[in-house]
Amino acid sequence: MGVTKEQLQDGRVLSYLIHQFVKEPNKDNLILVMRCLRDSDVWVPMTVEVSKEDQKKLDQAQRGEEVSTKEPIRLKPKTVSIQDGSECLPVFSRKEEIPKHYKTNFSIVNLSFMECIQLVRHMSNVEHVVLNGFTNGQSLKLGEERLSVIERLPSEIVKK
């Protein structure tokens, strides 16, 4: 395939390949999506966890004021229950794929898909990654088997 990081940066290539796979769900189209995911960044909804004491400091801070926290600020991935009762990690190929009502409730973090695989592996209750889960008919559920395949794929990033 051979792509540059810049070509994958805005998620349009990944979104197009997902659309093609949904339109024609065959092995070749799935492989193209998986190869693209290997080198793509995705958007992941997270909740911010702050201690009560630090939250109070942040709430009282003036605009532009630097504030340091006593405890670390943690980002926790937001999981979603899907129809079969299992938990999944929702990720999005582009910010535009995230419904407005959904993204106002969370911080949206840009991560490489390879980082998402590692994230899922450290979450005991999560069985799948769902890509573009709120896009009617355009979502893709990736379980452990497919995630392992993506992980083993060689990078196809080329230098300009």
PDB file of C-alpha atoms in Angstrom:
ATOM      1  CA  MET A   1       0.000   0.000   0.000  1.00  0.00           C
ATOM      2  CA  GLY A   2       2.716   2.518   1.000  1.00  0.00           C
ATOM      3  CA  VAL A   3       1.297   5.721   2.505  1.00  0.00           C
ATOM      4  CA  THR A   4       2.658   8.729   4.329  1.00  0.00           C
ATOM      5  CA  LYS A   5       1.581   9.671   7.832  1.00  0.00           C
ATOM      6  CA  GLU A   6       0.190  12.898   6.356  1.00  0.00           C
ATOM      7  CA  GLN A   7      -2.126  10.960   4.019  1.00  0.00           C
ATOM      8  CA  LEU A   8      -3.618   9.120   7.004  1.00  0.00           C
ATOM      9  CA  GLN A   9      -3.664  12.120   9.334  1.00  0.00           C
ATOM     10  CA  ASP A  10      -7.253  13.323   8.892  1.00  0.00           C
ATOM     11  CA  GLY A  11      -8.847   9.849   8.836  1.00  0.00           C
ATOM     12  CA  ARG A  12     -10.428  10.253   5.404  1.00  0.00           C
ATOM     13  CA  VAL A  13      -8.586   7.269   3.923  1.00  0.00           C
ATOM     14  CA  LEU A  14      -9.640   5.062   6.820  1.00  0.00           C
ATOM     15  CA  SER A  15     -13.257   6.274   6.616  1.00  0.00           C
ATOM     16  CA  TYR A  16     -13.323   5.576   2.891  1.00  0.00           C
ATOM     17  CA  LEU A  17     -11.954   2.047   3.354  1.00  0.00           C
ATOM     18  CA  ILE A  18     -14.514   1.329   6.092  1.00  0.00           C
ATOM     19  CA  HIS A  19     -17.278   2.555   3.784  1.00  0.00           C
ATOM     20  CA  GLN A  20     -15.991   0.266   1.011  1.00  0.00           C
ATOM     21  CA  PHE A  21     -15.899  -2.720   3.386  1.00  0.00           C
ATOM     22  CA  VAL A  22     -19.456  -2.070   4.623  1.00  0.00           C
ATOM     23  CA  LYS A  23     -20.640  -1.710   1.018  1.00  0.00           C
ATOM     24  CA  GLU A  24     -18.791  -4.873  -0.088  1.00  0.00           C
ATOM     25  CA  PRO A  25     -17.942  -6.956   3.002  1.00  0.00           C
ATOM     26  CA  ASN A  26     -15.289  -9.241   1.607  1.00  0.00           C
ATOM     27  CA  LYS A  27     -11.894 -10.410   2.810  1.00  0.00           C
ATOM     28  CA  ASP A  28      -9.919  -8.080   0.507  1.00  0.00           C
ATOM     29  CA  ASN A  29     -11.754  -4.978   1.747  1.00  0.00           C
ATOM     30  CA  LEU A  30     -11.379  -6.079   5.374  1.00  0.00           C
ATOM     31  CA  ILE A  31      -7.639  -6.531   4.892  1.00  0.00           C
ATOM     32  CA  LEU A  32      -7.369  -3.015   3.419  1.00  0.00           C
ATOM     33  CA  VAL A  33      -9.131  -1.582   6.495  1.00  0.00           C
ATOM     34  CA  MET A  34      -6.876  -3.556   8.838  1.00  0.00           C
ATOM     35  CA  ARG A  35      -3.710  -2.486   7.003  1.00  0.00           C
ATOM     36  CA  CYS A  36      -4.801   1.135   7.187  1.00  0.00           C
ATOM     37  CA  LEU A  37      -5.722   0.843  10.877  1.00  0.00           C
ATOM     38  CA  ARG A  38      -2.225  -0.476  11.623  1.00  0.00           C
ATOM     39  CA  ASP A  39      -0.768   2.960  10.875  1.00  0.00           C
ATOM     40  CA  SER A  40      -3.736   5.219  11.646  1.00  0.00           C
ATOM     41  CA  ASP A  41      -4.573   7.449  14.556  1.00  0.00           C
ATOM     42  CA  VAL A  42      -8.116   7.335  15.916  1.00  0.00           C
ATOM     43  CA  TRP A  43     -10.192   9.414  18.329  1.00  0.00           C
ATOM     44  CA  VAL A  44     -11.071   7.849  21.677  1.00  0.00           C
ATOM     45  CA  PRO A  45     -13.635   9.204  24.181  1.00  0.00           C
ATOM     46  CA  MET A  46     -12.217   9.466  27.691  1.00  0.00           C
ATOM     47  CA  THR A  47     -13.394  10.705  31.050  1.00  0.00           C
ATOM     48  CA  VAL A  48     -11.072  12.864  33.106  1.00  0.00           C
ATOM     49  CA  GLU A  49     -10.509  11.716  36.663  1.00  0.00           C
ATOM     50  CA  VAL A  50      -9.318  14.384  39.102  1.00  0.00           C
ATOM     51  CA  SER A  51      -9.156  14.244  42.896  1.00  0.00           C
ATOM     52  CA  LYS A  52     -11.766  16.340  44.753  1.00  0.00           C
ATOM     53  CA  GLU A  53      -9.065  18.612  46.153  1.00  0.00           C
ATOM     54  CA  ASP A  54      -7.522  19.220  42.720  1.00  0.00           C
ATOM     55  CA  GLN A  55     -10.948  19.723  41.140  1.00  0.00           C
ATOM     56  CA  LYS A  56     -11.666  22.442  43.685  1.00  0.00           C
ATOM     57  CA  LYS A  57      -8.366  24.165  42.754  1.00  0.00           C
ATOM     58  CA  LEU A  58      -9.216  23.950  39.066  1.00  0.00           C
ATOM     59  CA  ASP A  59     -12.722  25.329  39.633  1.00  0.00           C
ATOM     60  CA  GLN A  60     -11.353  28.326  41.568  1.00  0.00           C
ATOM     61  CA  ALA A  61      -8.602  29.158  39.079  1.00  0.00           C
ATOM     62  CA  GLN A  62      -8.833  32.327  37.032  1.00  0.00           C
ATOM     63  CA  ARG A  63      -8.759  32.125  33.256  1.00  0.00           C
ATOM     64  CA  GLY A  64      -5.146  31.794  32.054  1.00  0.00           C
ATOM     65  CA  GLU A  65      -3.839  30.966  35.534  1.00  0.00           C
ATOM     66  CA  GLU A  66      -1.392  28.079  35.812  1.00  0.00           C
ATOM     67  CA  VAL A  67      -2.568  25.409  38.233  1.00  0.00           C
ATOM     68  CA  SER A  68      -0.597  22.438  39.463  1.00  0.00           C
ATOM     69  CA  THR A  69      -2.292  19.385  40.903  1.00  0.00           C
ATOM     70  CA  LYS A  70      -1.286  17.272  43.879  1.00  0.00           C
ATOM     71  CA  GLU A  71      -2.580  14.026  42.395  1.00  0.00           C
ATOM     72  CA  PRO A  72      -2.164  12.851  38.810  1.00  0.00           C
ATOM     73  CA  ILE A  73      -4.965  13.625  36.396  1.00  0.00           C
ATOM     74  CA  ARG A  74      -6.074  10.395  34.746  1.00  0.00           C
ATOM     75  CA  LEU A  75      -7.848   9.761  31.498  1.00  0.00           C
ATOM     76  CA  LYS A  76     -10.124   6.724  31.598  1.00  0.00           C
ATOM     77  CA  PRO A  77     -11.424   5.287  28.321  1.00  0.00           C
ATOM     78  CA  LYS A  78     -15.199   5.395  28.030  1.00  0.00           C
ATOM     79  CA  THR A  79     -16.570   1.957  27.243  1.00  0.00           C
ATOM     80  CA  VAL A  80     -19.978   1.125  25.819  1.00  0.00           C
ATOM     81  CA  SER A  81     -22.203  -1.930  26.188  1.00  0.00           C
ATOM     82  CA  ILE A  82     -23.238  -3.376  22.849  1.00  0.00           C
ATOM     83  CA  GLN A  83     -26.242  -5.486  21.873  1.00  0.00           C
ATOM     84  CA  ASP A  84     -24.699  -8.830  22.822  1.00  0.00           C
ATOM     85  CA  GLY A  85     -24.052  -7.526  26.355  1.00  0.00           C
ATOM     86  CA  SER A  86     -20.281  -7.239  26.007  1.00  0.00           C
ATOM     87  CA  GLU A  87     -18.264  -4.082  26.580  1.00  0.00           C
ATOM     88  CA  CYS A  88     -16.392  -2.368  23.784  1.00  0.00           C
ATOM     89  CA  LEU A  89     -14.038   0.534  23.354  1.00  0.00           C
ATOM     90  CA  PRO A  90     -15.544   2.978  20.853  1.00  0.00           C
ATOM     91  CA  VAL A  91     -13.028   4.665  18.565  1.00  0.00           C
ATOM     92  CA  PHE A  92     -13.556   6.982  15.628  1.00  0.00           C
ATOM     93  CA  SER A  93     -11.657   7.431  12.386  1.00  0.00           C
ATOM     94  CA  ARG A  94     -12.413  11.177  12.336  1.00  0.00           C
ATOM     95  CA  LYS A  95     -13.739  13.701  14.850  1.00  0.00           C
ATOM     96  CA  GLU A  96     -16.638  14.286  12.468  1.00  0.00           C
ATOM     97  CA  GLU A  97     -17.767  10.681  13.012  1.00  0.00           C
ATOM     98  CA  ILE A  98     -18.474  11.394  16.695  1.00  0.00           C
ATOM     99  CA  PRO A  99     -22.060  12.554  17.317  1.00  0.00           C
ATOM    100  CA  LYS A 100     -22.230  16.021  18.868  1.00  0.00           C
ATOM    101  CA  HIS A 101     -24.409  14.838  21.761  1.00  0.00           C
ATOM    102  CA  TYR A 102     -21.813  12.174  22.565  1.00  0.00           C
ATOM    103  CA  LYS A 103     -18.604  14.177  22.333  1.00  0.00           C
ATOM    104  CA  THR A 104     -19.847  16.952  24.634  1.00  0.00           C
ATOM    105  CA  ASN A 105     -19.836  14.449  27.514  1.00  0.00           C
ATOM    106  CA  PHE A 106     -16.213  13.352  27.154  1.00  0.00           C
ATOM    107  CA  SER A 107     -12.692  14.451  26.360  1.00  0.00           C
ATOM    108  CA  ILE A 108     -11.683  13.152  22.958  1.00  0.00           C
ATOM    109  CA  VAL A 109      -8.082  11.918  22.753  1.00  0.00           C
ATOM    110  CA  ASN A 110      -6.117  11.159  19.599  1.00  0.00           C
ATOM    111  CA  LEU A 111      -4.223   7.832  19.852  1.00  0.00           C
ATOM    112  CA  SER A 112      -2.606   5.493  17.406  1.00  0.00           C
ATOM    113  CA  PHE A 113      -4.718   2.409  16.782  1.00  0.00           C
ATOM    114  CA  MET A 114      -1.803   0.308  18.023  1.00  0.00           C
ATOM    115  CA  GLU A 115      -2.068   2.147  21.373  1.00  0.00           C
ATOM    116  CA  CYS A 116      -5.791   1.352  21.409  1.00  0.00           C
ATOM    117  CA  ILE A 117      -5.024  -2.343  21.057  1.00  0.00           C
ATOM    118  CA  GLN A 118      -2.746  -2.152  24.097  1.00  0.00           C
ATOM    119  CA  LEU A 119      -5.379  -0.186  25.972  1.00  0.00           C
ATOM    120  CA  VAL A 120      -8.014  -2.868  25.327  1.00  0.00           C
ATOM    121  CA  ARG A 121      -5.609  -5.589  26.460  1.00  0.00           C
ATOM    122  CA  HIS A 122      -5.289  -3.869  29.846  1.00  0.00           C
ATOM    123  CA  MET A 123      -9.046  -3.499  30.320  1.00  0.00           C
ATOM    124  CA  SER A 124     -10.445  -6.724  31.751  1.00  0.00           C
ATOM    125  CA  ASN A 125     -14.065  -6.014  30.843  1.00  0.00           C
ATOM    126  CA  VAL A 126     -13.547  -4.968  27.199  1.00  0.00           C
ATOM    127  CA  GLU A 127     -13.830  -7.553  24.440  1.00  0.00           C
ATOM    128  CA  HIS A 128     -14.000  -5.462  21.265  1.00  0.00           C
ATOM    129  CA  VAL A 129     -13.072  -2.224  19.611  1.00  0.00           C
ATOM    130  CA  VAL A 130     -15.942  -0.688  17.681  1.00  0.00           C
ATOM    131  CA  LEU A 131     -14.856   1.693  14.976  1.00  0.00           C
ATOM    132  CA  ASN A 132     -17.308   4.507  14.125  1.00  0.00           C
ATOM    133  CA  GLY A 133     -20.008   2.848  16.216  1.00  0.00           C
ATOM    134  CA  PHE A 134     -22.541   5.660  15.907  1.00  0.00           C
ATOM    135  CA  THR A 135     -22.343   5.875  12.126  1.00  0.00           C
ATOM    136  CA  ASN A 136     -25.457   4.156  10.840  1.00  0.00           C
ATOM    137  CA  GLY A 137     -24.426   0.974   9.091  1.00  0.00           C
ATOM    138  CA  GLN A 138     -20.824   2.121   8.794  1.00  0.00           C
ATOM    139  CA  SER A 139     -19.356   0.668  11.987  1.00  0.00           C
ATOM    140  CA  LEU A 140     -16.879  -2.150  12.309  1.00  0.00           C
ATOM    141  CA  LYS A 141     -16.503  -4.431  15.351  1.00  0.00           C
ATOM    142  CA  LEU A 142     -13.006  -5.792  15.919  1.00  0.00           C
ATOM    143  CA  GLY A 143     -12.493  -8.631  18.380  1.00  0.00           C
ATOM    144  CA  GLU A 144      -9.288 -10.158  19.712  1.00  0.00           C
ATOM    145  CA  GLU A 145      -8.572 -12.201  16.594  1.00  0.00           C
ATOM    146  CA  ARG A 146      -8.692  -9.206  14.262  1.00  0.00           C
ATOM    147  CA  LEU A 147      -6.800  -7.012  16.729  1.00  0.00           C
ATOM    148  CA  SER A 148      -4.012  -9.626  16.861  1.00  0.00           C
ATOM    149  CA  VAL A 149      -3.824  -9.679  13.071  1.00  0.00           C
ATOM    150  CA  ILE A 150      -3.574  -5.869  12.920  1.00  0.00           C
ATOM    151  CA  GLU A 151      -0.864  -5.940  15.563  1.00  0.00           C
ATOM    152  CA  ARG A 152       1.247  -8.357  13.507  1.00  0.00           C
ATOM    153  CA  LEU A 153       0.952  -6.413  10.254  1.00  0.00           C
ATOM    154  CA  PRO A 154       4.038  -4.520   9.131  1.00  0.00           C
ATOM    155  CA  SER A 155       3.827  -0.749   8.973  1.00  0.00           C
ATOM    156  CA  GLU A 156       3.276   0.647   5.514  1.00  0.00           C
ATOM    157  CA  ILE A 157       4.353   4.197   6.298  1.00  0.00           C
ATOM    158  CA  VAL A 158       6.826   5.545   3.784  1.00  0.00           C
ATOM    159  CA  LYS A 159       8.932   8.686   4.030  1.00  0.00           C
ATOM    160  CA  LYS A 160       8.257  11.489   1.573  1.00  0.00           C
TER     161      LYS A 160
END
